[in-house]
Amino acid sequence: MTNHSSDSSTSSELESSLSQFELTQRTDFPLLTRCVTVLGILLSLVHIWFNTLATLPELWVSAAHFAGFSAMCALTYPAAAKWRKSKFALAIDIGIAIAAIACLIYIIFSEDALYERGVTFVTSDWVFSIIAILIALELIRRTMGWFIPCLILVALTYVVWWGSWIDGIFAFPGLSAETVLYRAFYSSEGMFGPISRISWSYVFMFILFGAFLVKSGAGDYIINISRAAAGKIIGGPGFVAVLGSGLMGSVSGSSVANTVSTGVITIPLMKKAGFPPKFAAGVEAAASTGGQLMPPVMGAGAFIMASYTQIPYVEIIAVSFAPALIYFLSVAFFVRVEAKRSGVHHVETETQSMLSVLASGWHYLIPLVVLVTLLVQDFTPTYAAGISIISVVVASWLSPNRMGIADIFDALAQGARNMATTAVLLTGIGLVVNVISTTGIGNTFSIMINDWANGSLFMMLVLVALASLILGMGLPVTASYIVLGTLSAPAIYGLIAEQQLMELLTTGQLPEEAKTIFMLIAPEQLAALGAPMSFEAAIELLGKVPDDFKATLLEQGLGAATVGMSLLAAHLIIFWLSQDSNVTPPVCLTAFAAATIAKTPPMATGFKAWKIAKGLYLVPLLMAYTPLVSGDLQQVLEVTLFAVIGTWALVAGLEGYLEGPINWPLRAVAFALGGLMMWPGLDVVIRLASALVFFAMVFYTYRKYPFNPLVNP
């Protein structure tokens, strides 16, 4: 009885501690809770209609998306935690919800009148456009903090006011307040522009799909599969965290939510097995961060990427599998090393065999198979997600836990709740993106960081990584990616594409179509283009090409497909680097959540998670310098294979441990071997030789330090 009370007390303390990572919600108004639930169900049903049968103007749909989820946010999240029970604060928030809906009604009935009078604002236009922006600012402040509202205000005032006060490359003559409000409220480039369209279509449908999967019991099934697959090997609980968090993160799309949901199971298991608590928390944080990199969902990033690059969503998730595999295996290597070093115990985490676990919930795999099949067959992502949602319900009827009407309504309501803060955030970020495109500051920023990097792709990646870390302290991953992608993707893409063009020049393989550009620019060099040239000569020749001609040169020299994949590589690099704020001190909420579960110092846990998540920096380098993303199947497999082995070697050098401790000379050898296996352009024979030497080190330490784990009672 005492143990039961102690366990209950510990569980309550943990729930109380984890509540700091959740937004304060109103829970003392039962009628309000029921109303919000009904609103969530209606919003989900309406959005399904928007994405299937509706033929409404996109501006109206985006405005409805904003109004509905703004109302839900206002009613659910009070302006301050101390006002959670205040009826007066609730009355004000009801007014905000009504005002958001009024903005929707106004935009529907006033749009035609606005154009009839020549896009001239009347008083009501000023009032409702300002109200809509203020609602977005306030609700983002409640749910995301002060950073994003301040960023939006800085952007808007830059266009109207202080942009004309500054000199230099960032000077902007300014637009009238009326023009800015029109572009923000009525145009297809502002609050209700492309980012909002992605939000109410792709993002919402996949979040709803995830809510249905979780409601059907797929979350528990994923954990059971992970236990069965990895639970009985050396360091099993650590591998359960890696595998389970990767699979769950692909569905949840939130690193902190992933950490909380899987960490309460995996972190105690790792501690029980003998892993150091800080390491257990760091592994969970690193693995949960990688969940947003795991196809097929990848948070909202893949959908925004598809919009930016005009590359089909299915191609994006297809090329993302190999990078995600490298990342998760890099975390697994840390687990293996620590398991050997700490002498962890075997913990019986799952008594069933893998086959029996798979058989017990095979129906959970049906929706995923349906989703992937439809995407491969070129169905739109929204259609594929909609059919997959139906397949979740149908598949549940093949199990004892059938989803009934109540379960379906619960999933609809939960999907809307999961979407509410994201919807408001993406709508607000649309204001920043609009300013960037209106002022051309994106091109200016790209030119600036290109100058700072002095044409070095590596230095540019370092600069973008630093920028992503700073932005990530105040922005969620998706918002950080949107801002950085808009500002720096063109610069990274340009250097990656130019690097590939340089290879053609130095090997004498430049296509005839591209030679015509050089014939116009440097006709005296035409004869040299047919033969290999030195790297310095290629740089000098490329430097003579004016910026206006470079886009044409790249397309003719590399081909449209290769150029497109170079652009995708640039966006993937930024998306990956945007994840580092989850595990990099001083602000790393994912690591802090894991530390709360493990009862370890938050900052020390953050540094441990940062160390374990080194793949977040390694994989973008591979994307930039190797054909990991842009190559054919053989090239991708070759890069992936040597990258995996090379990562293992780097982890061994970093940790000073393989199958047993290794001294500094061997650590230096491990670093060198890892670098050789991943260095771009090296002959495959050198890579194979490096891999063989490394495996000889593994075998040597395995024989010298045999491992005899005990079973933890």
XYZ file of C-alpha atoms in Angstrom:
713
model
C 0.000 0.000 0.000
C 2.871 2.318 0.851
C 4.583 1.663 -2.479
C 1.363 2.434 -4.315
C 1.028 5.765 -2.476
C 4.654 6.575 -3.185
C 4.225 5.806 -6.883
C 1.088 7.936 -7.051
C 2.884 10.810 -5.334
C 5.848 10.535 -7.723
C 3.506 10.454 -10.714
C 1.668 13.549 -9.483
C 4.946 15.389 -8.948
C 6.090 14.492 -12.450
C 2.816 15.637 -14.013
C 3.086 18.884 -12.045
C 6.678 19.409 -13.207
C 5.866 18.655 -16.843
C 2.949 21.101 -16.769
C 5.476 23.952 -17.115
C 6.008 22.836 -20.721
C 2.292 23.053 -21.443
C 0.250 26.192 -21.938
C -2.057 27.257 -19.138
C -5.629 26.329 -20.043
C -9.018 27.121 -18.609
C -10.303 23.991 -16.893
C -12.727 25.388 -14.306
C -15.559 26.204 -16.700
C -17.256 22.913 -17.715
C -19.676 24.615 -20.117
C -16.784 26.432 -21.812
C -14.850 23.158 -22.129
C -17.827 21.536 -23.841
C -18.239 24.516 -26.159
C -14.565 24.416 -27.142
C -14.855 20.688 -27.806
C -17.854 21.257 -30.073
C -15.999 24.103 -31.788
C -13.048 21.782 -32.372
C -15.252 19.120 -33.918
C -16.893 21.687 -36.187
C -13.542 23.154 -37.223
C -12.199 19.724 -38.132
C -15.285 18.855 -40.170
C -15.243 22.236 -41.916
C -11.565 21.863 -42.782
C -12.153 18.392 -44.185
C -14.827 19.964 -46.377
C -12.444 22.789 -47.348
C -9.873 20.229 -48.506
C -12.235 17.911 -50.381
C -15.457 19.354 -51.795
C -15.414 23.116 -51.201
C -14.779 25.574 -54.048
C -14.607 28.757 -51.975
C -12.071 31.545 -52.604
C -8.797 30.780 -50.855
C -8.882 34.168 -49.100
C -12.166 33.253 -47.435
C -10.932 29.806 -46.435
C -7.736 31.256 -44.943
C -9.744 33.878 -43.063
C -12.108 31.181 -41.747
C -9.096 29.110 -40.686
C -7.709 32.060 -38.752
C -11.057 33.073 -37.229
C -11.975 29.582 -36.043
C -8.663 28.742 -34.441
C -8.278 32.254 -33.026
C -11.613 31.773 -31.264
C -10.426 28.404 -29.926
C -7.131 29.885 -28.691
C -8.808 32.867 -27.060
C -11.297 30.669 -25.193
C -8.742 28.011 -24.217
C -5.635 29.982 -23.251
C -6.008 32.960 -20.888
C -3.880 36.069 -21.334
C -1.978 35.206 -18.133
C -1.854 32.114 -15.925
C -3.222 34.048 -12.928
C -6.378 34.860 -14.907
C -7.177 31.206 -15.603
C -10.195 31.310 -13.273
C -11.197 34.935 -13.856
C -14.682 35.392 -15.286
C -13.831 38.952 -16.318
C -10.835 37.720 -18.340
C -13.061 35.058 -19.880
C -15.587 37.725 -20.901
C -12.823 39.686 -22.630
C -11.628 36.550 -24.427
C -15.148 35.793 -25.587
C -15.095 39.274 -27.070
C -11.803 38.481 -28.840
C -13.310 35.283 -30.247
C -16.337 37.212 -31.516
C -14.056 39.864 -33.035
C -12.057 37.181 -34.892
C -15.244 35.755 -36.356
C -16.422 39.277 -37.207
C -13.203 39.783 -39.216
C -14.114 36.703 -41.272
C -17.651 37.956 -41.902
C -16.354 41.402 -42.820
C -13.779 40.168 -45.317
C -16.422 38.052 -47.073
C -18.877 40.922 -47.505
C -16.452 43.813 -48.008
C -13.958 42.397 -50.516
C -15.981 43.216 -53.643
C -16.849 46.694 -52.357
C -13.171 47.420 -51.724
C -12.232 46.711 -55.344
C -15.248 48.593 -56.662
C -13.957 51.789 -55.014
C -10.430 51.288 -56.383
C -8.831 49.610 -53.340
C -9.366 52.703 -51.229
C -9.827 52.053 -47.508
C -12.822 53.336 -45.606
C -12.998 53.505 -41.818
C -14.286 49.941 -41.407
C -11.397 48.563 -43.490
C -8.911 50.246 -41.185
C -10.703 48.975 -38.100
C -11.048 45.323 -39.090
C -7.584 44.930 -40.642
C -5.962 46.386 -37.516
C -8.144 44.221 -35.256
C -7.129 41.081 -37.159
C -3.425 41.885 -36.782
C -3.820 42.718 -33.086
C -5.671 39.450 -32.469
C -2.875 37.517 -34.176
C -0.226 39.342 -32.130
C -1.984 38.755 -28.813
C -2.772 35.092 -29.377
C 0.752 34.344 -30.589
C 2.061 36.098 -27.469
C -0.114 33.870 -25.289
C 0.903 30.651 -26.958
C 4.485 31.311 -28.175
C 5.812 34.186 -26.073
C 6.885 37.731 -26.914
C 9.540 37.084 -29.556
C 7.294 36.497 -32.580
C 4.883 39.415 -31.924
C 7.899 41.702 -31.545
C 9.349 40.332 -34.785
C 6.054 41.023 -36.587
C 5.885 44.571 -35.208
C 9.484 45.248 -36.223
C 8.732 43.972 -39.735
C 5.548 46.021 -40.177
C 7.022 49.232 -38.780
C 10.115 48.766 -40.967
C 7.935 48.916 -44.081
C 5.863 51.890 -42.940
C 8.185 53.884 -40.744
C 11.822 53.368 -39.805
C 13.021 51.665 -43.001
C 13.364 55.104 -44.613
C 15.446 56.362 -41.678
C 18.372 53.987 -42.132
C 21.142 54.026 -44.690
C 22.911 51.246 -46.508
C 21.646 48.017 -48.024
C 18.674 47.758 -45.670
C 17.257 51.183 -46.466
C 13.646 51.070 -47.710
C 11.690 54.090 -48.966
C 8.528 52.930 -47.234
C 4.899 52.208 -48.045
C 1.769 53.866 -46.732
C -0.015 52.293 -43.780
C -3.048 51.739 -46.032
C -0.977 49.743 -48.529
C 0.602 47.645 -45.785
C -2.769 46.868 -44.189
C -4.237 45.977 -47.580
C -1.374 43.573 -48.284
C -1.685 42.119 -44.790
C -5.457 41.646 -44.700
C -6.842 41.451 -48.236
C -4.045 40.289 -50.497
C -2.922 36.726 -51.159
C 0.541 37.508 -49.729
C -0.201 38.519 -46.133
C -1.916 36.888 -43.171
C -4.082 34.859 -45.500
C -1.390 34.134 -48.064
C 0.608 31.016 -48.984
C 1.714 30.149 -45.423
C -1.909 30.214 -44.257
C -2.950 28.052 -47.224
C -0.337 25.474 -46.254
C -1.645 25.616 -42.688
C -5.305 24.904 -43.463
C -4.560 22.277 -46.081
C -1.465 20.101 -45.665
C -0.593 20.832 -42.050
C -4.088 20.522 -40.650
C -4.913 17.320 -42.499
C -1.759 15.574 -41.312
C -2.163 16.777 -37.725
C -5.707 15.429 -37.834
C -4.374 12.154 -39.247
C -1.937 11.960 -36.316
C -4.745 12.614 -33.830
C -6.787 9.743 -35.296
C -3.760 7.421 -35.173
C -3.105 8.226 -31.508
C -6.787 7.831 -30.630
C -6.863 4.430 -32.295
C -4.036 3.242 -30.029
C -1.162 3.443 -32.513
C 1.025 5.298 -29.998
C 1.086 2.366 -27.580
C 1.663 0.007 -30.493
C 4.717 2.007 -31.602
C 6.206 1.776 -28.106
C 5.495 -1.973 -27.952
C 7.186 -2.508 -31.328
C 10.197 -0.544 -30.148
C 10.433 -2.612 -26.980
C 10.191 -5.869 -28.864
C 12.702 -4.788 -31.491
C 15.338 -3.325 -29.187
C 14.460 -4.219 -25.629
C 16.591 -7.347 -25.244
C 19.884 -6.226 -26.773
C 22.757 -4.440 -25.043
C 21.505 -0.982 -24.135
C 18.005 -2.026 -25.171
C 16.050 0.702 -23.334
C 18.201 3.321 -25.048
C 17.427 1.842 -28.449
C 13.746 1.763 -27.482
C 13.969 5.527 -26.921
C 15.649 6.068 -30.292
C 13.239 3.888 -32.260
C 10.077 4.820 -30.374
C 10.753 8.562 -30.402
C 11.573 8.478 -34.099
C 8.344 6.709 -34.971
C 6.198 8.781 -32.604
C 7.780 12.044 -33.742
C 6.884 11.257 -37.320
C 3.246 11.334 -36.238
C 3.197 13.985 -33.500
C 5.325 16.652 -35.237
C 6.301 18.237 -31.907
C 9.622 17.551 -30.206
C 8.479 18.549 -26.723
C 5.243 16.546 -26.997
C 7.252 13.614 -28.312
C 9.655 13.836 -25.369
C 6.870 13.973 -22.811
C 4.802 11.155 -24.320
C 7.637 8.662 -24.877
C 10.109 9.912 -22.278
C 7.904 9.012 -19.316
C 8.351 5.388 -20.451
C 11.860 5.287 -21.903
C 13.809 7.480 -19.454
C 12.899 5.438 -16.330
C 13.707 2.260 -18.295
C 17.132 3.614 -19.256
C 17.874 4.658 -15.676
C 16.797 1.250 -14.408
C 19.139 -0.440 -16.882
C 22.094 1.556 -15.598
C 22.385 4.470 -18.015
C 23.440 7.734 -16.304
C 20.332 9.901 -15.800
C 21.710 12.856 -17.781
C 22.556 10.559 -20.661
C 19.090 8.970 -20.576
C 17.455 12.394 -20.764
C 19.867 13.530 -23.485
C 19.128 10.500 -25.654
C 15.385 11.043 -25.360
C 15.730 14.735 -26.219
C 17.979 14.044 -29.210
C 15.762 11.247 -30.520
C 12.575 13.277 -30.052
C 14.132 16.199 -31.910
C 14.834 13.849 -34.804
C 11.175 12.892 -34.910
C 10.417 16.021 -36.941
C 13.013 14.898 -39.476
C 11.435 11.487 -39.952
C 9.125 11.051 -42.961
C 6.291 10.927 -43.785
C 5.023 13.908 -41.728
C 8.143 15.908 -40.665
C 6.074 18.497 -38.828
C 4.898 21.312 -41.051
C 8.314 21.742 -42.650
C 7.915 19.369 -45.582
C 4.694 21.051 -46.702
C 6.181 24.546 -46.556
C 9.247 23.209 -48.365
C 7.057 21.824 -51.129
C 5.455 25.253 -51.536
C 8.794 27.089 -51.596
C 10.596 24.743 -53.991
C 7.626 23.565 -56.101
C 8.965 20.023 -55.647
C 6.246 17.423 -54.952
C 5.799 16.508 -51.303
C 6.330 12.815 -52.024
C 9.775 13.553 -53.494
C 10.732 15.545 -50.416
C 9.862 12.757 -48.013
C 11.517 10.196 -50.310
C 14.903 11.950 -50.215
C 14.523 12.570 -46.457
C 14.627 8.906 -45.432
C 18.391 8.440 -45.846
C 19.335 11.597 -43.862
C 16.902 10.622 -41.088
C 18.406 7.115 -40.979
C 21.919 8.552 -40.576
C 20.743 10.819 -37.761
C 18.980 8.149 -35.736
C 21.851 5.715 -36.156
C 24.223 8.418 -34.913
C 22.137 8.663 -31.722
C 22.078 4.847 -31.529
C 25.893 4.736 -31.657
C 26.047 6.997 -28.598
C 23.657 4.589 -26.882
C 25.801 1.584 -27.792
C 28.999 3.232 -26.539
C 27.418 4.360 -23.266
C 25.846 0.937 -22.724
C 29.252 -0.719 -23.011
C 30.985 1.901 -20.891
C 28.382 1.916 -18.113
C 27.904 -1.866 -18.118
C 24.133 -1.522 -18.347
C 21.874 -4.365 -17.323
C 19.438 -6.268 -19.441
C 15.925 -5.130 -18.612
C 12.999 -7.233 -19.726
C 11.025 -4.505 -21.432
C 8.864 -6.741 -23.591
C 8.237 -10.435 -23.093
C 6.511 -10.938 -26.448
C 8.437 -11.712 -29.610
C 8.613 -9.178 -32.415
C 6.333 -11.281 -34.611
C 3.668 -11.580 -31.926
C 3.751 -7.827 -31.252
C 3.455 -7.072 -34.966
C 0.605 -9.557 -35.285
C -1.249 -8.100 -32.312
C -1.583 -4.704 -33.980
C -0.974 -5.233 -37.673
C -4.068 -3.212 -38.459
C -2.289 -0.055 -37.203
C 0.027 -0.336 -40.193
C -2.836 -0.175 -42.709
C -3.296 3.644 -42.556
C 0.441 4.201 -43.052
C 0.477 1.833 -46.010
C -2.557 3.621 -47.459
C -0.896 7.014 -46.974
C 2.403 6.044 -48.604
C 0.652 4.211 -51.457
C -1.550 7.199 -52.297
C 1.394 9.592 -52.178
C 3.453 7.359 -54.462
C 0.489 7.190 -56.855
C 0.626 11.006 -57.161
C -2.501 11.777 -55.178
C -2.371 15.163 -53.464
C -1.160 15.089 -49.839
C -4.477 16.444 -48.561
C -6.449 13.769 -50.409
C -4.039 11.081 -49.225
C -4.340 12.295 -45.633
C -8.150 12.377 -45.858
C -8.400 8.803 -47.149
C -5.833 7.713 -44.556
C -7.988 9.188 -41.779
C -10.896 7.083 -42.983
C -8.604 4.047 -43.143
C -7.662 4.569 -39.467
C -11.307 4.194 -38.486
C -11.912 1.230 -40.784
C -8.695 -0.497 -39.643
C -9.716 -0.128 -36.003
C -12.775 -2.261 -36.736
C -10.386 -5.161 -37.331
C -9.308 -5.002 -33.682
C -11.110 -5.411 -30.355
C -10.809 -1.646 -29.734
C -13.091 -0.371 -32.437
C -13.438 3.366 -32.928
C -17.057 4.389 -32.466
C -18.822 7.694 -33.007
C -17.600 9.035 -29.649
C -13.991 8.119 -30.474
C -14.247 9.779 -33.888
C -15.597 12.961 -32.317
C -12.813 12.873 -29.709
C -10.199 12.537 -32.463
C -11.755 15.431 -34.416
C -11.726 17.621 -31.316
C -8.158 16.632 -30.399
C -6.922 17.297 -33.918
C -8.336 20.836 -33.749
C -6.800 21.393 -30.306
C -3.420 20.213 -31.592
C -3.720 22.573 -34.558
C -4.922 25.718 -32.772
C -1.594 27.277 -31.783
C 0.075 26.260 -35.059
C -2.712 27.834 -37.116
C -2.426 31.191 -35.361
C 1.373 31.070 -35.529
C 1.545 30.363 -39.263
C -1.023 33.059 -40.004
C 1.023 35.602 -38.072
C 4.316 34.526 -39.653
C 2.682 35.258 -43.010
C 2.988 38.955 -42.101
C 6.774 38.624 -41.762
C 7.089 36.680 -45.013
C 5.031 39.356 -46.767
C 7.400 42.086 -45.558
C 10.438 40.087 -46.692
C 9.024 39.603 -50.186
C 7.704 43.189 -50.453
C 10.958 44.872 -49.465
C 13.347 42.457 -51.173
C 15.200 42.126 -47.883
C 15.558 38.398 -48.529
C 17.779 39.024 -51.540
C 19.688 41.670 -49.610
C 20.287 39.277 -46.740
C 21.423 36.535 -49.126
C 23.923 38.923 -50.737
C 25.134 40.023 -47.310
C 25.797 36.538 -45.910
C 27.357 35.591 -49.246
C 29.781 38.473 -48.803
C 30.472 37.481 -45.199
C 31.104 33.889 -46.264
C 33.347 35.160 -49.081
C 31.983 32.522 -51.426
C 32.675 29.675 -48.969
C 29.790 27.226 -48.639
C 31.144 25.960 -45.322
C 31.298 29.445 -43.805
C 27.793 30.144 -45.051
C 26.526 26.994 -43.332
C 28.232 28.110 -40.115
C 26.552 31.532 -40.356
C 23.127 30.003 -41.010
C 23.619 27.562 -38.120
C 24.377 30.464 -35.780
C 21.380 32.400 -37.077
C 19.103 29.383 -36.616
C 20.327 28.930 -33.045
C 19.632 32.576 -32.193
C 16.221 32.573 -33.887
C 15.385 29.221 -32.290
C 15.651 30.752 -28.827
C 12.450 32.665 -29.541
C 10.855 30.968 -32.536
C 9.402 27.475 -32.864
C 11.135 25.233 -35.378
C 8.615 25.817 -38.168
C 8.672 29.598 -37.809
C 12.474 29.593 -37.616
C 12.665 27.561 -40.817
C 10.225 29.873 -42.637
C 12.176 33.006 -41.730
C 15.614 31.510 -42.399
C 14.457 29.746 -45.554
C 13.070 32.973 -46.966
C 16.254 34.883 -46.113
C 19.106 32.479 -46.773
C 17.938 29.592 -48.992
C 18.763 31.450 -52.250
C 22.351 32.035 -51.104
C 22.947 28.425 -50.027
C 21.298 27.107 -53.189
C 23.501 29.334 -55.328
C 26.705 28.067 -53.746
C 25.640 24.397 -53.898
C 24.698 24.716 -57.576
C 27.867 26.637 -58.404
C 29.897 23.960 -56.643
C 28.350 21.320 -58.925
C 29.023 23.515 -61.963
C 32.648 23.859 -60.864
C 32.991 20.077 -60.957
C 31.806 20.066 -64.579
C 34.286 22.798 -65.475
C 37.254 21.118 -63.786
C 36.473 17.761 -65.413
C 35.759 19.235 -68.844
C 32.187 17.888 -68.922
C 30.275 21.167 -69.336
C 27.255 20.685 -71.675
C 27.267 22.495 -75.010
C 24.205 24.567 -74.026
C 26.108 26.110 -71.121
C 29.133 26.901 -73.272
C 27.085 29.472 -75.189
C 26.865 31.619 -72.036
C 30.628 31.600 -71.677
C 30.975 32.328 -75.411
C 29.157 35.609 -74.791
C 31.022 36.432 -71.578
C 34.553 35.205 -72.313
C 34.873 34.066 -75.947
C 38.645 33.661 -75.581
C 38.021 30.812 -73.076
C 35.756 28.778 -75.369
C 38.528 26.399 -76.457
C 39.467 25.674 -72.843
C 35.922 24.602 -71.928
C 36.232 21.307 -73.772
C 39.089 20.077 -71.560
C 39.665 19.800 -67.806
C 40.881 22.981 -66.135
C 42.321 23.863 -62.754
C 40.037 24.777 -59.863
C 41.479 28.313 -59.778
C 40.838 28.791 -63.500
C 37.254 27.561 -63.080
C 36.667 30.020 -60.240
C 38.053 32.875 -62.309
C 35.910 31.935 -65.300
C 32.738 31.593 -63.238
C 33.455 34.931 -61.590
C 33.162 36.663 -64.964
C 29.512 35.608 -65.342
C 27.119 38.446 -64.327
C 24.519 37.599 -61.685
C 21.720 38.076 -64.234
C 23.121 35.223 -66.328
C 23.910 32.781 -63.522
C 20.419 31.324 -63.213
C 20.359 30.515 -66.930
C 23.905 29.132 -66.786
C 23.080 26.842 -63.860
C 19.945 25.495 -65.530
C 21.712 24.860 -68.846
C 24.823 23.444 -67.215
C 23.182 21.227 -64.597
C 19.685 20.642 -65.970
C 16.363 21.638 -64.416
C 16.120 18.468 -62.296
C 19.561 18.928 -60.708
C 18.908 22.621 -60.101
C 15.625 21.730 -58.384
C 17.333 19.178 -56.145
C 20.033 21.723 -55.258
C 17.286 24.107 -54.147
C 15.691 21.299 -52.128
C 19.058 20.499 -50.534
C 19.373 24.154 -49.469
C 15.949 24.099 -47.822
C 16.590 20.740 -46.150
C 19.857 22.071 -44.748
C 18.052 25.049 -43.231
C 15.243 22.857 -41.916
C 17.736 20.540 -40.229
C 19.740 23.384 -38.728
C 16.510 24.928 -37.427
C 16.054 21.898 -35.177
C 19.182 22.564 -33.123
C 17.460 25.018 -30.777
C 15.581 22.052 -29.277
C 18.789 20.626 -27.811
C 21.221 23.556 -27.666
C 21.567 25.620 -24.470
C 20.697 28.120 -23.193
C 17.131 27.646 -24.491
C 16.360 24.007 -25.295
C 12.841 23.096 -24.230
C 13.052 19.505 -25.471
C 16.116 18.821 -23.321
C 14.535 20.656 -20.374
C 11.409 18.480 -20.621
C 13.574 15.345 -20.637
C 15.531 16.681 -17.649
C 12.277 17.136 -15.749
C 11.414 13.479 -16.258
C 14.947 12.277 -15.420
C 15.270 14.712 -12.476
C 18.596 16.020 -13.753
C 19.990 19.578 -13.996
C 18.338 21.196 -17.050
C 21.404 22.993 -18.418
C 23.735 20.012 -17.985
C 21.128 17.829 -19.685
C 20.946 20.360 -22.527
C 24.685 20.093 -23.142
C 24.475 16.300 -23.083
C 21.594 16.345 -25.598
C 23.538 18.799 -27.785
C 26.490 16.410 -27.816
C 24.352 13.394 -28.708
C 22.495 15.291 -31.463
C 25.643 16.041 -33.459
C 23.956 14.526 -36.516
C 21.992 17.784 -36.816
C 25.214 19.404 -38.043
C 26.828 16.430 -39.772
C 23.927 15.552 -42.074
C 23.528 19.116 -43.488
C 27.220 19.012 -44.409
C 26.611 15.764 -46.277
C 23.633 17.346 -48.044
C 25.785 20.287 -49.110
C 28.882 18.435 -50.294
C 27.696 14.979 -51.385
C 24.845 13.592 -53.556
C 22.945 12.422 -50.441
C 19.856 14.345 -51.603
C 20.470 15.009 -55.292
C 22.117 11.751 -56.397
C 20.715 8.603 -57.967
C 19.912 5.512 -55.899
C 23.420 4.067 -56.105
C 25.035 7.341 -55.061
C 22.603 7.820 -52.161
C 23.185 4.272 -50.897
C 26.957 4.698 -51.148
C 26.944 8.015 -49.281
C 24.552 6.650 -46.647
C 26.561 3.481 -46.033
C 29.881 5.227 -45.546
C 28.224 8.067 -43.605
C 26.763 5.573 -41.119
C 30.107 3.813 -40.579
C 31.921 7.151 -40.533
C 29.519 8.501 -37.920
C 30.216 5.486 -35.740
C 33.942 6.212 -36.037
C 33.414 9.880 -35.125
C 31.330 8.914 -32.080
C 34.107 6.547 -30.996
C 36.685 9.322 -31.348
C 34.455 11.818 -29.535
C 33.654 9.456 -26.645
C 37.020 7.685 -26.409
C 35.180 4.395 -26.382
C 34.263 1.721 -28.911
C 33.631 -1.787 -27.600
C 36.030 -0.731 -24.873
C 38.119 2.340 -24.001
C 40.506 3.647 -26.647
C 43.493 5.911 -26.043
C 44.143 9.281 -27.670
C 46.161 7.926 -30.612
C 43.332 5.516 -31.479
C 40.790 8.296 -31.001
C 42.713 10.390 -33.516
C 42.723 7.407 -35.904
C 38.948 7.017 -35.441
C 38.405 10.699 -36.233
C 40.583 10.416 -39.334
C 38.820 7.275 -40.543
C 35.397 8.858 -40.008
C 36.460 11.912 -41.973
C 37.853 9.834 -44.836
C 34.662 7.798 -45.143
C 32.527 10.929 -45.436
C 34.896 13.253 -47.287
C 33.317 14.236 -50.623
C 34.999 13.186 -53.839
C 37.309 10.535 -52.391
C 37.760 7.302 -54.324
C 35.583 4.444 -53.088
C 38.699 2.304 -52.570
C 39.969 4.764 -49.943
C 36.603 4.700 -48.218
C 36.488 0.906 -48.225
C 39.997 0.725 -46.819
C 39.026 3.189 -44.073
C 35.942 1.133 -43.227
C 38.016 -2.075 -43.010
C 40.536 -0.444 -40.678
C 37.732 0.847 -38.484
C 36.071 -2.577 -38.274
C 39.460 -3.994 -37.300
C 39.433 -1.518 -34.388
C 35.924 -2.630 -33.458
C 36.968 -6.300 -33.495
C 40.122 -5.541 -31.483
C 38.246 -3.733 -28.716
C 35.480 -6.359 -28.764
C 37.980 -9.153 -28.136
C 39.945 -7.171 -25.569
C 36.927 -6.019 -23.558
C 34.253 -8.756 -23.512
C 30.886 -7.640 -22.201
C 28.864 -9.750 -19.770
C 25.776 -7.794 -18.795
C 23.683 -8.832 -15.820
C 19.930 -9.061 -15.783
C 18.479 -6.351 -13.632
C 16.164 -7.942 -11.095
